[in-house]
Short mmCIF file of C-alpha atoms and ligand atoms in Angstrom, two decimals:
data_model
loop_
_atom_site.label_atom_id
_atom_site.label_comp_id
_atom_site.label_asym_id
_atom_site.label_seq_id
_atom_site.Cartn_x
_atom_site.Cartn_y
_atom_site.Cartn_z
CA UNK O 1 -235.69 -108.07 73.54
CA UNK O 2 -234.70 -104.77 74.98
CA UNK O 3 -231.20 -103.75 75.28
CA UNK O 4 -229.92 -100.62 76.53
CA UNK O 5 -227.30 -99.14 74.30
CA UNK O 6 -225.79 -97.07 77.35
CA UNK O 7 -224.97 -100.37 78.75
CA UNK O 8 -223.07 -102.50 76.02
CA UNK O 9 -220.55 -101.49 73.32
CA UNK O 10 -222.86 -100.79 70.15
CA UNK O 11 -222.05 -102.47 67.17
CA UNK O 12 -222.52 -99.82 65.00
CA UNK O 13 -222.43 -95.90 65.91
CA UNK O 14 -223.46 -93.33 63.29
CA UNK O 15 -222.52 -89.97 63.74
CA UNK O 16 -223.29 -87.01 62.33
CA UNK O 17 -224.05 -88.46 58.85
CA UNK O 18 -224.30 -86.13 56.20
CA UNK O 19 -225.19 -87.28 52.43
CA UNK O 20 -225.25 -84.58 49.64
CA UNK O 21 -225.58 -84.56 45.48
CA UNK O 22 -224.43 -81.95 43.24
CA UNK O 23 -227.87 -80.47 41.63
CA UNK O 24 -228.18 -79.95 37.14
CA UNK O 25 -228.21 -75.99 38.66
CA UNK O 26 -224.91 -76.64 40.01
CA UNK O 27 -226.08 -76.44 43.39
CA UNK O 28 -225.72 -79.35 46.36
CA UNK O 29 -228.89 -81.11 47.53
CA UNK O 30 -228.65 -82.34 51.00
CA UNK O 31 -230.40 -85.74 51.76
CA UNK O 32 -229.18 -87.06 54.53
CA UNK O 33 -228.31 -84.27 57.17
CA UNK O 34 -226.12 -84.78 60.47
CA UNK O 35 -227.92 -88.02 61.60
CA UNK O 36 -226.67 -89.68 64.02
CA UNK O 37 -227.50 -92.87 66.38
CA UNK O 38 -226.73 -96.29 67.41
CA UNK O 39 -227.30 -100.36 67.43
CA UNK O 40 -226.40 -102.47 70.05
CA UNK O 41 -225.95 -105.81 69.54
CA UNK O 42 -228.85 -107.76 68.64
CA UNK O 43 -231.14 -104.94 68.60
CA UNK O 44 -233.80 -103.55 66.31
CA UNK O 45 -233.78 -99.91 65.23
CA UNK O 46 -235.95 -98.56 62.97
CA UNK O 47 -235.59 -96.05 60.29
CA UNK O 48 -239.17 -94.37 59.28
CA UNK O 49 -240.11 -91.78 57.53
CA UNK O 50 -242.14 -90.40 54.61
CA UNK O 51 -240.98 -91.43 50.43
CA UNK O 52 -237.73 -89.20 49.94
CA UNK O 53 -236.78 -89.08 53.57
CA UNK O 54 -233.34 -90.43 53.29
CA UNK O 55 -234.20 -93.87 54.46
CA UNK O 56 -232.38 -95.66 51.98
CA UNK O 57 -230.03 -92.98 51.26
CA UNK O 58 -228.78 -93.71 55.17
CA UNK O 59 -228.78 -97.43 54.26
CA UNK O 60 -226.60 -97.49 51.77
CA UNK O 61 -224.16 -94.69 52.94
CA UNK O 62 -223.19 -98.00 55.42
CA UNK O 63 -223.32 -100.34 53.17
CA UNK O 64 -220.91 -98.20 50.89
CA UNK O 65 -223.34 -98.23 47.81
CA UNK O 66 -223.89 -94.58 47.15
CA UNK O 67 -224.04 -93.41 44.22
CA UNK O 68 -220.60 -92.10 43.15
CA UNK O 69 -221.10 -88.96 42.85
CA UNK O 70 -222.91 -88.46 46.33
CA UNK O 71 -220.43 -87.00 49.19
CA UNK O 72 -220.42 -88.54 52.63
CA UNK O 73 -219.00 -86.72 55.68
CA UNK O 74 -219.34 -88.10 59.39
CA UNK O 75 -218.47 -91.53 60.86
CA UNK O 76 -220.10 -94.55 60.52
CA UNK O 77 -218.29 -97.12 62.92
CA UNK O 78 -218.66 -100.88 63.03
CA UNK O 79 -217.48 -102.15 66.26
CA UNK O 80 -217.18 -106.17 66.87
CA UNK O 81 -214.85 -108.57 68.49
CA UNK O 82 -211.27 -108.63 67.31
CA UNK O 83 -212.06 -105.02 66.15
CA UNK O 84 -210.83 -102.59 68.68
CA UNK O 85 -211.67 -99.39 68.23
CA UNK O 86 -214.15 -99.95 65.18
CA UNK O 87 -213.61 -99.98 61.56
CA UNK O 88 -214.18 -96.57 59.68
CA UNK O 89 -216.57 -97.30 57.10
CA UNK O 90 -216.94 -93.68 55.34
CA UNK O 91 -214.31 -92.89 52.58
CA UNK O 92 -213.26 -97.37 52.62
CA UNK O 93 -212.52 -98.35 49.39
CA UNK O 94 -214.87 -100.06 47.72
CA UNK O 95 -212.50 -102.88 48.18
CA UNK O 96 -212.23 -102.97 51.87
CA UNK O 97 -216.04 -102.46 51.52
CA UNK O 98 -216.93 -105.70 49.58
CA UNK O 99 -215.20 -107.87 52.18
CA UNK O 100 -217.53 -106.28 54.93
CA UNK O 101 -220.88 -106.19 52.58
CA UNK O 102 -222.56 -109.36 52.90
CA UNK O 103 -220.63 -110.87 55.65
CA UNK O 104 -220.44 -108.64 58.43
CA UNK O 105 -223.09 -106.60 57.20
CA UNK O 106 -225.76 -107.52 54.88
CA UNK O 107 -228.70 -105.86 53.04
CA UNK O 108 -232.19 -107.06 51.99
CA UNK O 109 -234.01 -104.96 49.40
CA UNK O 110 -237.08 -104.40 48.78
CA UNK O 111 -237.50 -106.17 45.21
CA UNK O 112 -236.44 -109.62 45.59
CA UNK O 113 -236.74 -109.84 41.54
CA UNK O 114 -234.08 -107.21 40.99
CA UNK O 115 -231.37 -108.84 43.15
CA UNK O 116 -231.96 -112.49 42.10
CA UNK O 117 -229.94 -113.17 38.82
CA UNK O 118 -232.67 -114.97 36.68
CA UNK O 119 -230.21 -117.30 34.80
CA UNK O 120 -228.80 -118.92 38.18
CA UNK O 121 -230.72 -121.45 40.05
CA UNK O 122 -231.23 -119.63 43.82
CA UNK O 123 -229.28 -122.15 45.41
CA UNK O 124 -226.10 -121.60 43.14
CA UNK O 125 -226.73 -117.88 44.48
CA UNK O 126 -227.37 -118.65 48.02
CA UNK O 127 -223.74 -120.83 47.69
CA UNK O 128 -221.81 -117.68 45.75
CA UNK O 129 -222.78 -115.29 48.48
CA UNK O 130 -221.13 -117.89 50.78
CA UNK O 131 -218.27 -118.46 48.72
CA UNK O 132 -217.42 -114.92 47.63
CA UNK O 133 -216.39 -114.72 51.61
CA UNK O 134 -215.70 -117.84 53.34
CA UNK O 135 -213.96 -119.69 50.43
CA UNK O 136 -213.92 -123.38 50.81
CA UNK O 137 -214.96 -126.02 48.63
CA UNK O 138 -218.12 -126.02 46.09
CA UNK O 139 -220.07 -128.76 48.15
CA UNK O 140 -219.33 -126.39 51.64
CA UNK O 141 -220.59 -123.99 50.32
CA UNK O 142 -223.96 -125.78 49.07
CA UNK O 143 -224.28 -127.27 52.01
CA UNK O 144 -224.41 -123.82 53.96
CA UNK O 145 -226.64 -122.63 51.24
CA UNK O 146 -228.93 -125.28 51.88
CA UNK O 147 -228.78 -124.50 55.59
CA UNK O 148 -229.60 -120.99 54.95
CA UNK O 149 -232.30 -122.16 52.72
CA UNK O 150 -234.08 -124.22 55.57
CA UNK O 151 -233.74 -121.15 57.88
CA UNK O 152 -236.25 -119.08 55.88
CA UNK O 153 -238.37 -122.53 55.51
CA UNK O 154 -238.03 -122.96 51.95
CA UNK O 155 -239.92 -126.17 51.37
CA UNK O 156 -237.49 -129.14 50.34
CA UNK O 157 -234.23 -126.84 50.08
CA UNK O 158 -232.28 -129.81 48.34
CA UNK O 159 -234.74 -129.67 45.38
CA UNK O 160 -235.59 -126.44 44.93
CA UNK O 161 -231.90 -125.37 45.36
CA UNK O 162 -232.03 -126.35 41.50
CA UNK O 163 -234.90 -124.11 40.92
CA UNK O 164 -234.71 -120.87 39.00
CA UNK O 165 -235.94 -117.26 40.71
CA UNK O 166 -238.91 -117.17 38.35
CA UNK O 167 -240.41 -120.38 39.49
CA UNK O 168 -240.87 -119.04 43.02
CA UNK O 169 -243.80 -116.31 44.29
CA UNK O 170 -242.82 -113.10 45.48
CA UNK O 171 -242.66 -114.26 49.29
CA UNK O 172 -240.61 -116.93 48.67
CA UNK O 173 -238.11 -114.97 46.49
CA UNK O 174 -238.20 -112.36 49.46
CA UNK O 175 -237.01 -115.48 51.62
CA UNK O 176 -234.70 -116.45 49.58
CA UNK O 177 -232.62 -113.27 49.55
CA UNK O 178 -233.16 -113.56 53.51
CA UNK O 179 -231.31 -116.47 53.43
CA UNK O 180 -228.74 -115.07 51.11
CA UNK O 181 -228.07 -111.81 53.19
CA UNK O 182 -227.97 -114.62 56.40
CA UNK O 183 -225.73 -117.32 54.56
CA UNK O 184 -222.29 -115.90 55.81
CA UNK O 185 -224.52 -114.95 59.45
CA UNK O 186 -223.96 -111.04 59.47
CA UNK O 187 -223.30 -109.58 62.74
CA UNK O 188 -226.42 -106.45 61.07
CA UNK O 189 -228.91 -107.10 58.77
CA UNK O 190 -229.97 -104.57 57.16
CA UNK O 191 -234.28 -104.65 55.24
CA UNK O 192 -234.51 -101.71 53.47
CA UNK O 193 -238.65 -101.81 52.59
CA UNK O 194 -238.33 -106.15 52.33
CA UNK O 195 -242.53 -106.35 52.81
CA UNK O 196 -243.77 -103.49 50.56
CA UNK O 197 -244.12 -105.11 47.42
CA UNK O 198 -246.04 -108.58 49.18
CA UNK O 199 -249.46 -108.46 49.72
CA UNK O 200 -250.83 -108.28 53.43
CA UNK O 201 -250.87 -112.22 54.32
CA UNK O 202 -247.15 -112.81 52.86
CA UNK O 203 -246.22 -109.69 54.44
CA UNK O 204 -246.87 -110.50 57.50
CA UNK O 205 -245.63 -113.98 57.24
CA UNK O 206 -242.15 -112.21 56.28
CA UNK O 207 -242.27 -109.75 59.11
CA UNK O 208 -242.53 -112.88 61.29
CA UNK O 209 -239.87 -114.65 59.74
CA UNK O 210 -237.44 -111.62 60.23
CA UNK O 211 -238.49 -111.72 63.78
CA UNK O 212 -237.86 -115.27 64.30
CA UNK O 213 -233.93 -114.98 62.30
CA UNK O 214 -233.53 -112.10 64.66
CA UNK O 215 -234.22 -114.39 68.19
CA UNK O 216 -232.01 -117.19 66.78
CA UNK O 217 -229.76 -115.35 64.98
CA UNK O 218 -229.05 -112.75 67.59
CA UNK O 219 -227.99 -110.13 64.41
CA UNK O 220 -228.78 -106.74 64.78
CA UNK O 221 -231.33 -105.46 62.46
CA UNK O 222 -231.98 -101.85 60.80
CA UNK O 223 -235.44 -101.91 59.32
CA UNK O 224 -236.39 -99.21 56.95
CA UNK O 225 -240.31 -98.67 55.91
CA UNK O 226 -242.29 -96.13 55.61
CA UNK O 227 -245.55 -97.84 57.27
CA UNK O 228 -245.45 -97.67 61.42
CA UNK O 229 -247.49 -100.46 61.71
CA UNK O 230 -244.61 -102.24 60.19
CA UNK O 231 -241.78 -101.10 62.20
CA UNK O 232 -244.18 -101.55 65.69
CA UNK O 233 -243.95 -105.19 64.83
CA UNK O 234 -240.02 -105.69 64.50
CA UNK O 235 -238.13 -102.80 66.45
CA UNK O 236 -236.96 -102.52 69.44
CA UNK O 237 -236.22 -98.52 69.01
CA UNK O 238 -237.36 -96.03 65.95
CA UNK O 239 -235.33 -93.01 64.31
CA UNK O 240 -237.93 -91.22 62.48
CA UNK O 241 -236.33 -89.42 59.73
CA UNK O 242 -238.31 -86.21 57.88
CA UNK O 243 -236.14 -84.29 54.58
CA UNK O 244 -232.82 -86.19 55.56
CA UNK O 245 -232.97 -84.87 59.80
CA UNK O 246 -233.70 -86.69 62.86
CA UNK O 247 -237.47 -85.68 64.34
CA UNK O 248 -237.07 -87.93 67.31
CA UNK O 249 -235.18 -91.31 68.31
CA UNK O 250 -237.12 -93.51 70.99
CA UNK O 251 -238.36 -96.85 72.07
CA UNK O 252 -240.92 -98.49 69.72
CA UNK O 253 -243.39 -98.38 72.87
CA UNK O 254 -242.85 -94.61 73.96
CA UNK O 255 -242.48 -93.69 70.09
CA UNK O 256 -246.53 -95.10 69.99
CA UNK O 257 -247.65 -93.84 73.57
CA UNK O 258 -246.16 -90.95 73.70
CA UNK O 259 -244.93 -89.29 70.31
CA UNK O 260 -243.00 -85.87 70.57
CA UNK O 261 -242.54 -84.90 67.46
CA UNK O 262 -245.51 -83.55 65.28
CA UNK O 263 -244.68 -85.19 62.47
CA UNK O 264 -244.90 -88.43 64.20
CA UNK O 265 -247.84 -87.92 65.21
CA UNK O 266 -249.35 -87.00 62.14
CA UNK O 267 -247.65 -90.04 60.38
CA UNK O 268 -249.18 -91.79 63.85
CA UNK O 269 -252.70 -90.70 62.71
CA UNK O 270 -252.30 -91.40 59.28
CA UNK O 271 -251.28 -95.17 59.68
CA UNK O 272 -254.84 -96.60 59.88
CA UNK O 273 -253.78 -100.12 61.05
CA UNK O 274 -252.64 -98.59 63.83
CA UNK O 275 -254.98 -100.14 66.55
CA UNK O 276 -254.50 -103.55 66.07
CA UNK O 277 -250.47 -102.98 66.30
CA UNK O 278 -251.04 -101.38 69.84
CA UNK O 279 -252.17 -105.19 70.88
CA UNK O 280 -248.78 -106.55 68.54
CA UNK O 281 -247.09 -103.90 70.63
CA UNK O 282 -248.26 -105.22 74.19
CA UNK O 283 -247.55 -108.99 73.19
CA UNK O 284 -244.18 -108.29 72.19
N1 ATP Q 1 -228.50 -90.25 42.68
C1 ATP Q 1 -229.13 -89.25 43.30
N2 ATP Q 1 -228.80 -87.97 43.08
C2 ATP Q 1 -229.41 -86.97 43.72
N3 ATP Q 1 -230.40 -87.12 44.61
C3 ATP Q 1 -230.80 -88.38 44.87
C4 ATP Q 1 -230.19 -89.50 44.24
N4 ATP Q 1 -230.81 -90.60 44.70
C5 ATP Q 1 -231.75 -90.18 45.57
N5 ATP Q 1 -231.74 -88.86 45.68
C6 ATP Q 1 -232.62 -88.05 46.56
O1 ATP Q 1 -232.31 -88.33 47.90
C7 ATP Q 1 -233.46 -88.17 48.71
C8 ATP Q 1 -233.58 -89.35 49.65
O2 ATP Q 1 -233.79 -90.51 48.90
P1 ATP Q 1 -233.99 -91.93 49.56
O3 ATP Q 1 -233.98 -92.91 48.45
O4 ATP Q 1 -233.02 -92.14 50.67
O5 ATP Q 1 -235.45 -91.82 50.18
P2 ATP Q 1 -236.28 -92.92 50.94
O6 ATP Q 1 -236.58 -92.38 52.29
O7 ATP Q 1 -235.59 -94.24 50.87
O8 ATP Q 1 -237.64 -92.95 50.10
P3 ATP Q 1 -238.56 -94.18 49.65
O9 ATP Q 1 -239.49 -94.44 50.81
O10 ATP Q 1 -239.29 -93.65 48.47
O11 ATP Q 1 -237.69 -95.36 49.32
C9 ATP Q 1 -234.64 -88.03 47.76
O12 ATP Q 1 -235.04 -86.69 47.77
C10 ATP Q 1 -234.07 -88.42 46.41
O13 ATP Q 1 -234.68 -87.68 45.39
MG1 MG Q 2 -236.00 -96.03 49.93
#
Protein backbone atom coordinates (compact mmCIF):
# COMPACT_ATOMS: atom_id res chain seq x y z
CA UNK A 1 0.00 0.00 0.00
CA UNK A 2 1.22 3.36 -1.09
CA UNK A 3 -0.03 6.46 0.39
CA UNK A 4 1.00 9.83 -0.37
CA UNK A 5 1.66 11.86 2.71
CA UNK A 6 1.00 15.23 0.70
CA UNK A 7 -2.44 13.97 0.37
CA UNK A 8 -3.78 12.91 3.93
CA UNK A 9 -3.19 14.41 7.41
CA UNK A 10 -0.06 12.35 8.75
CA UNK A 11 -0.39 10.79 11.89
CA UNK A 12 2.74 11.60 13.14
CA UNK A 13 5.11 14.61 11.94
CA UNK A 14 8.68 14.85 13.27
CA UNK A 15 10.40 17.90 12.98
CA UNK A 16 13.58 18.96 13.39
CA UNK A 17 14.47 16.36 16.08
CA UNK A 18 17.47 16.95 17.89
CA UNK A 19 18.77 14.38 20.72
CA UNK A 20 21.98 15.29 22.69
CA UNK A 21 24.01 13.76 26.00
CA UNK A 22 26.28 15.58 28.18
CA UNK A 23 29.90 13.81 27.52
CA UNK A 24 32.42 12.53 31.05
CA UNK A 25 34.62 15.69 29.28
CA UNK A 26 31.80 17.86 29.97
CA UNK A 27 31.07 18.29 26.50
CA UNK A 28 27.46 17.50 24.56
CA UNK A 29 27.37 14.58 22.11
CA UNK A 30 24.81 15.00 19.48
CA UNK A 31 22.95 11.77 18.33
CA UNK A 32 20.12 12.57 16.81
CA UNK A 33 20.51 15.87 14.72
CA UNK A 34 17.52 18.01 13.18
CA UNK A 35 15.63 14.98 11.67
CA UNK A 36 12.71 15.45 10.51
CA UNK A 37 9.80 13.48 8.48
CA UNK A 38 6.46 11.98 8.45
CA UNK A 39 3.81 8.85 8.63
CA UNK A 40 0.65 8.83 7.16
CA UNK A 41 -1.77 6.70 8.24
CA UNK A 42 -1.24 3.17 7.70
CA UNK A 43 2.03 3.57 6.17
CA UNK A 44 5.46 2.02 6.51
CA UNK A 45 8.56 4.17 6.98
CA UNK A 46 11.68 2.94 7.56
CA UNK A 47 14.49 4.04 9.69
CA UNK A 48 18.06 2.49 8.43
CA UNK A 49 21.20 3.08 9.09
CA UNK A 50 24.57 1.75 10.28
CA UNK A 51 25.05 0.49 14.53
CA UNK A 52 25.16 4.00 16.40
CA UNK A 53 23.13 5.86 13.83
CA UNK A 54 20.45 7.12 16.07
CA UNK A 55 17.91 4.59 15.04
CA UNK A 56 16.74 3.78 18.31
CA UNK A 57 17.75 6.92 19.84
CA UNK A 58 14.82 8.50 17.31
CA UNK A 59 12.54 5.68 18.53
CA UNK A 60 12.44 6.29 21.78
CA UNK A 61 12.65 10.18 21.75
CA UNK A 62 8.65 9.35 20.59
CA UNK A 63 8.02 6.96 22.69
CA UNK A 64 9.29 9.28 25.62
CA UNK A 65 11.92 6.68 26.92
CA UNK A 66 15.14 8.58 26.73
CA UNK A 67 17.36 8.36 28.97
CA UNK A 68 16.95 11.18 31.53
CA UNK A 69 19.61 12.89 31.13
CA UNK A 70 19.40 13.14 27.19
CA UNK A 71 17.88 16.68 25.92
CA UNK A 72 15.24 16.74 23.23
CA UNK A 73 14.44 19.88 21.21
CA UNK A 74 11.98 19.89 18.09
CA UNK A 75 8.40 18.60 17.73
CA UNK A 76 7.24 15.36 17.53
CA UNK A 77 3.36 15.57 16.79
CA UNK A 78 0.79 12.80 16.96
CA UNK A 79 -2.18 13.74 15.03
CA UNK A 80 -5.51 11.40 15.18
CA UNK A 81 -9.20 11.81 15.35
CA UNK A 82 -10.63 13.76 18.25
CA UNK A 83 -7.09 15.33 18.35
CA UNK A 84 -7.11 18.60 16.59
CA UNK A 85 -4.15 20.08 16.13
CA UNK A 86 -1.89 17.09 17.44
CA UNK A 87 -0.60 16.28 20.77
CA UNK A 88 3.00 17.62 21.62
CA UNK A 89 4.88 14.73 22.61
CA UNK A 90 8.48 16.39 23.44
CA UNK A 91 8.87 17.79 27.05
CA UNK A 92 5.05 15.44 28.13
CA UNK A 93 5.39 14.24 31.35
CA UNK A 94 6.14 10.99 31.71
CA UNK A 95 2.64 10.79 32.93
CA UNK A 96 0.80 12.07 29.99
CA UNK A 97 3.34 9.80 28.20
CA UNK A 98 2.33 6.39 29.76
CA UNK A 99 -1.30 6.88 28.75
CA UNK A 100 -0.13 7.30 25.02
CA UNK A 101 2.75 4.40 25.20
CA UNK A 102 1.21 1.23 24.43
CA UNK A 103 -2.11 2.35 23.34
CA UNK A 104 -1.84 4.88 20.83
CA UNK A 105 1.59 4.13 20.20
CA UNK A 106 3.37 1.00 20.85
CA UNK A 107 6.94 -0.39 20.63
CA UNK A 108 8.41 -3.85 19.81
CA UNK A 109 12.03 -4.44 20.76
CA UNK A 110 14.34 -6.28 19.58
CA UNK A 111 14.87 -8.90 22.57
CA UNK A 112 11.65 -10.43 23.24
CA UNK A 113 13.44 -12.06 26.50
CA UNK A 114 14.16 -8.69 28.05
CA UNK A 115 10.59 -7.32 27.87
CA UNK A 116 8.73 -10.54 28.90
CA UNK A 117 8.61 -10.70 32.80
CA UNK A 118 9.71 -14.41 33.36
CA UNK A 119 7.56 -14.97 36.54
CA UNK A 120 4.14 -14.07 34.65
CA UNK A 121 2.50 -16.47 32.37
CA UNK A 122 2.42 -14.36 28.72
CA UNK A 123 -1.13 -14.28 28.73
CA UNK A 124 -1.43 -12.53 32.25
CA UNK A 125 1.01 -9.99 30.33
CA UNK A 126 -0.78 -9.81 27.12
CA UNK A 127 -4.14 -9.01 29.59
CA UNK A 128 -2.03 -6.21 31.85
CA UNK A 129 -1.00 -4.35 28.75
CA UNK A 130 -4.77 -4.30 28.02
CA UNK A 131 -5.78 -3.46 31.34
CA UNK A 132 -3.21 -0.83 32.27
CA UNK A 133 -5.37 1.25 29.45
CA UNK A 134 -8.75 0.13 28.75
CA UNK A 135 -9.72 -0.90 32.34
CA UNK A 136 -12.58 -3.27 32.49
CA UNK A 137 -12.97 -6.44 34.09
CA UNK A 138 -10.17 -9.33 34.55
CA UNK A 139 -12.02 -11.83 32.12
CA UNK A 140 -12.25 -8.62 29.30
CA UNK A 141 -9.26 -8.24 29.45
CA UNK A 142 -8.21 -12.08 28.92
CA UNK A 143 -10.41 -12.37 26.47
CA UNK A 144 -8.71 -9.49 24.35
CA UNK A 145 -5.46 -11.02 25.29
CA UNK A 146 -6.45 -14.13 23.87
CA UNK A 147 -7.61 -12.32 20.74
CA UNK A 148 -4.34 -10.68 20.41
CA UNK A 149 -2.77 -13.96 20.99
CA UNK A 150 -4.57 -15.64 17.91
CA UNK A 151 -3.55 -12.59 15.78
CA UNK A 152 0.16 -13.47 15.87
CA UNK A 153 -1.04 -17.34 15.48
CA UNK A 154 0.04 -18.54 18.70
CA UNK A 155 -1.01 -22.15 18.57
CA UNK A 156 -4.00 -22.89 21.09
CA UNK A 157 -3.96 -19.27 22.76
CA UNK A 158 -6.37 -20.55 25.62
CA UNK A 159 -3.65 -23.02 26.78
CA UNK A 160 -0.67 -21.52 26.31
CA UNK A 161 -2.05 -18.22 27.78
CA UNK A 162 -0.98 -20.20 31.06
CA UNK A 163 2.42 -20.75 29.75
CA UNK A 164 5.50 -19.04 31.07
CA UNK A 165 8.01 -16.85 28.53
CA UNK A 166 10.71 -19.50 28.93
CA UNK A 167 8.67 -22.31 27.57
CA UNK A 168 8.33 -20.59 24.20
CA UNK A 169 11.30 -20.25 21.25
CA UNK A 170 12.57 -17.04 20.38
CA UNK A 171 9.96 -16.51 17.41
CA UNK A 172 7.22 -17.18 19.34
CA UNK A 173 8.27 -14.89 22.25
CA UNK A 174 8.89 -12.23 19.40
CA UNK A 175 5.05 -12.88 18.60
CA UNK A 176 4.03 -12.66 21.65
CA UNK A 177 5.22 -9.14 22.39
CA UNK A 178 3.55 -8.43 18.82
CA UNK A 179 0.50 -9.21 20.22
CA UNK A 180 1.16 -7.30 23.36
CA UNK A 181 2.25 -3.98 21.57
CA UNK A 182 -1.25 -4.80 19.28
CA UNK A 183 -3.58 -5.75 22.34
CA UNK A 184 -4.94 -2.11 22.95
CA UNK A 185 -4.68 -1.79 18.58
CA UNK A 186 -2.16 1.25 18.38
CA UNK A 187 -2.90 3.72 15.81
CA UNK A 188 1.76 3.26 15.17
CA UNK A 189 3.63 0.44 15.86
CA UNK A 190 6.73 0.95 16.34
CA UNK A 191 9.82 -2.56 15.68
CA UNK A 192 12.85 -1.27 16.68
CA UNK A 193 15.37 -4.35 15.23
CA UNK A 194 12.17 -7.18 16.15
CA UNK A 195 14.05 -9.93 13.55
CA UNK A 196 17.77 -9.51 14.42
CA UNK A 197 18.17 -11.85 17.07
CA UNK A 198 15.91 -14.92 15.01
CA UNK A 199 17.57 -16.93 12.72
CA UNK A 200 16.80 -16.53 8.86
CA UNK A 201 13.58 -18.96 8.58
CA UNK A 202 11.82 -17.36 11.85
CA UNK A 203 12.88 -14.12 10.64
CA UNK A 204 11.29 -14.13 7.82
CA UNK A 205 8.23 -15.76 9.13
CA UNK A 206 8.08 -12.56 11.56
CA UNK A 207 8.67 -10.07 8.83
CA UNK A 208 5.59 -11.68 7.24
CA UNK A 209 3.58 -11.62 10.17
CA UNK A 210 4.25 -7.80 10.67
CA UNK A 211 3.17 -7.43 7.15
CA UNK A 212 0.04 -9.27 7.49
CA UNK A 213 -0.95 -7.10 11.21
CA UNK A 214 -0.13 -4.14 9.09
CA UNK A 215 -2.97 -5.03 6.05
CA UNK A 216 -5.55 -5.92 8.74
CA UNK A 217 -4.62 -3.76 11.22
CA UNK A 218 -4.27 -0.69 9.09
CA UNK A 219 -1.54 0.78 12.00
CA UNK A 220 1.16 2.68 10.85
CA UNK A 221 4.47 1.14 11.29
CA UNK A 222 8.16 2.64 11.89
CA UNK A 223 10.61 -0.16 11.30
CA UNK A 224 14.11 0.30 12.46
CA UNK A 225 17.05 -2.26 11.18
CA UNK A 226 20.07 -1.93 10.07
CA UNK A 227 19.83 -4.71 7.16
CA UNK A 228 18.06 -3.22 3.71
CA UNK A 229 17.01 -6.37 2.73
CA UNK A 230 14.86 -6.17 5.75
CA UNK A 231 13.29 -2.88 5.42
CA UNK A 232 12.70 -3.66 1.28
CA UNK A 233 10.33 -6.26 2.57
CA UNK A 234 8.02 -4.11 4.99
CA UNK A 235 8.24 -0.28 4.01
CA UNK A 236 6.50 1.64 2.08
CA UNK A 237 9.19 4.71 2.34
CA UNK A 238 12.94 4.68 4.00
CA UNK A 239 14.78 7.55 6.08
CA UNK A 240 18.26 6.48 6.02
CA UNK A 241 19.92 7.88 8.95
CA UNK A 242 24.11 8.17 9.05
CA UNK A 243 25.81 9.87 12.74
CA UNK A 244 22.23 11.07 13.91
CA UNK A 245 21.39 13.22 10.11
CA UNK A 246 19.11 12.47 7.38
CA UNK A 247 21.19 11.14 4.03
CA UNK A 248 18.04 10.81 2.01
CA UNK A 249 14.15 10.08 2.60
CA UNK A 250 12.41 8.15 -0.41
CA UNK A 251 10.18 5.41 -1.56
CA UNK A 252 11.40 1.85 -0.74
CA UNK A 253 11.39 1.30 -4.72
CA UNK A 254 13.35 4.57 -5.81
CA UNK A 255 15.52 4.21 -2.48
CA UNK A 256 16.71 0.55 -4.36
CA UNK A 257 16.63 1.80 -8.12
CA UNK A 258 17.86 4.79 -7.80
CA UNK A 259 19.91 5.65 -4.50
CA UNK A 260 21.24 9.33 -4.12
CA UNK A 261 23.08 9.31 -1.38
CA UNK A 262 26.59 7.58 -1.30
CA UNK A 263 26.20 6.12 1.70
CA UNK A 264 23.22 4.31 0.54
CA UNK A 265 24.70 3.05 -1.93
CA UNK A 266 27.53 1.70 -0.27
CA UNK A 267 25.20 0.20 2.48
CA UNK A 268 23.22 -0.90 -1.03
CA UNK A 269 26.39 -2.85 -2.07
CA UNK A 270 27.19 -4.15 1.10
CA UNK A 271 23.74 -5.91 1.77
CA UNK A 272 24.51 -9.17 -0.11
CA UNK A 273 20.89 -10.50 -0.09
CA UNK A 274 20.16 -7.83 -2.01
CA UNK A 275 19.09 -9.56 -5.35
CA UNK A 276 16.57 -11.72 -4.27
CA UNK A 277 14.75 -8.59 -2.39
CA UNK A 278 14.63 -6.76 -5.86
CA UNK A 279 12.02 -9.76 -6.87
CA UNK A 280 10.28 -9.20 -2.93
CA UNK A 281 10.37 -5.61 -4.12
CA UNK A 282 8.46 -6.15 -7.56
CA UNK A 283 5.80 -8.57 -5.88
CA UNK A 284 4.96 -6.18 -3.35
N1 LIG B 1 22.70 7.07 27.51
C1 LIG B 1 23.48 7.54 26.53
N2 LIG B 1 24.32 8.55 26.73
C2 LIG B 1 25.09 9.03 25.74
N3 LIG B 1 25.11 8.56 24.50
C3 LIG B 1 24.31 7.52 24.21
C4 LIG B 1 23.44 6.96 25.21
N4 LIG B 1 22.78 5.95 24.63
C5 LIG B 1 23.20 5.89 23.35
N5 LIG B 1 24.10 6.83 23.10
C6 LIG B 1 24.76 7.08 21.80
O1 LIG B 1 23.80 7.52 20.87
C7 LIG B 1 24.17 7.12 19.56
C8 LIG B 1 22.97 6.55 18.85
O2 LIG B 1 22.58 5.37 19.51
P1 LIG B 1 21.36 4.49 19.03
O3 LIG B 1 21.14 3.48 20.09
O4 LIG B 1 20.20 5.34 18.64
O5 LIG B 1 21.94 3.80 17.72
P2 LIG B 1 21.26 2.75 16.78
O6 LIG B 1 21.21 3.34 15.42
O7 LIG B 1 19.97 2.28 17.37
O8 LIG B 1 22.33 1.55 16.76
P3 LIG B 1 22.13 -0.03 16.81
O9 LIG B 1 21.92 -0.45 15.38
O10 LIG B 1 23.42 -0.53 17.35
O11 LIG B 1 20.96 -0.36 17.69
C9 LIG B 1 25.32 6.14 19.72
O12 LIG B 1 26.50 6.79 19.33
C10 LIG B 1 25.33 5.82 21.20
O13 LIG B 1 26.64 5.60 21.64
MG1 LIG C 1 19.31 0.49 18.16
Amino acid sequence: MMINPEQQRNLIEVTDLTVRFPTADGGIATVVEGLTFAVAPGEALGLVGESGSGKSMTSLAIMGLLPPNAQVTGSIKLFGSGHGDGVELVGRGDRAMRRIRGDRVAMIFQDPLSSLNPYYTVGDQVAEAYRAHRGGSAQAAKQAAIAAMEQVHLRDPARTYHHYPHQFSGGMRQRIMIAMALVCEPELLIADEPTTALDVTVQSQVLELIKEVRATTGTSLLFITHDLAVVSRVTDRVLVLRHGVEQELRTTRELFSDPQADYTRMLIDATPRLHDLDEAGESR
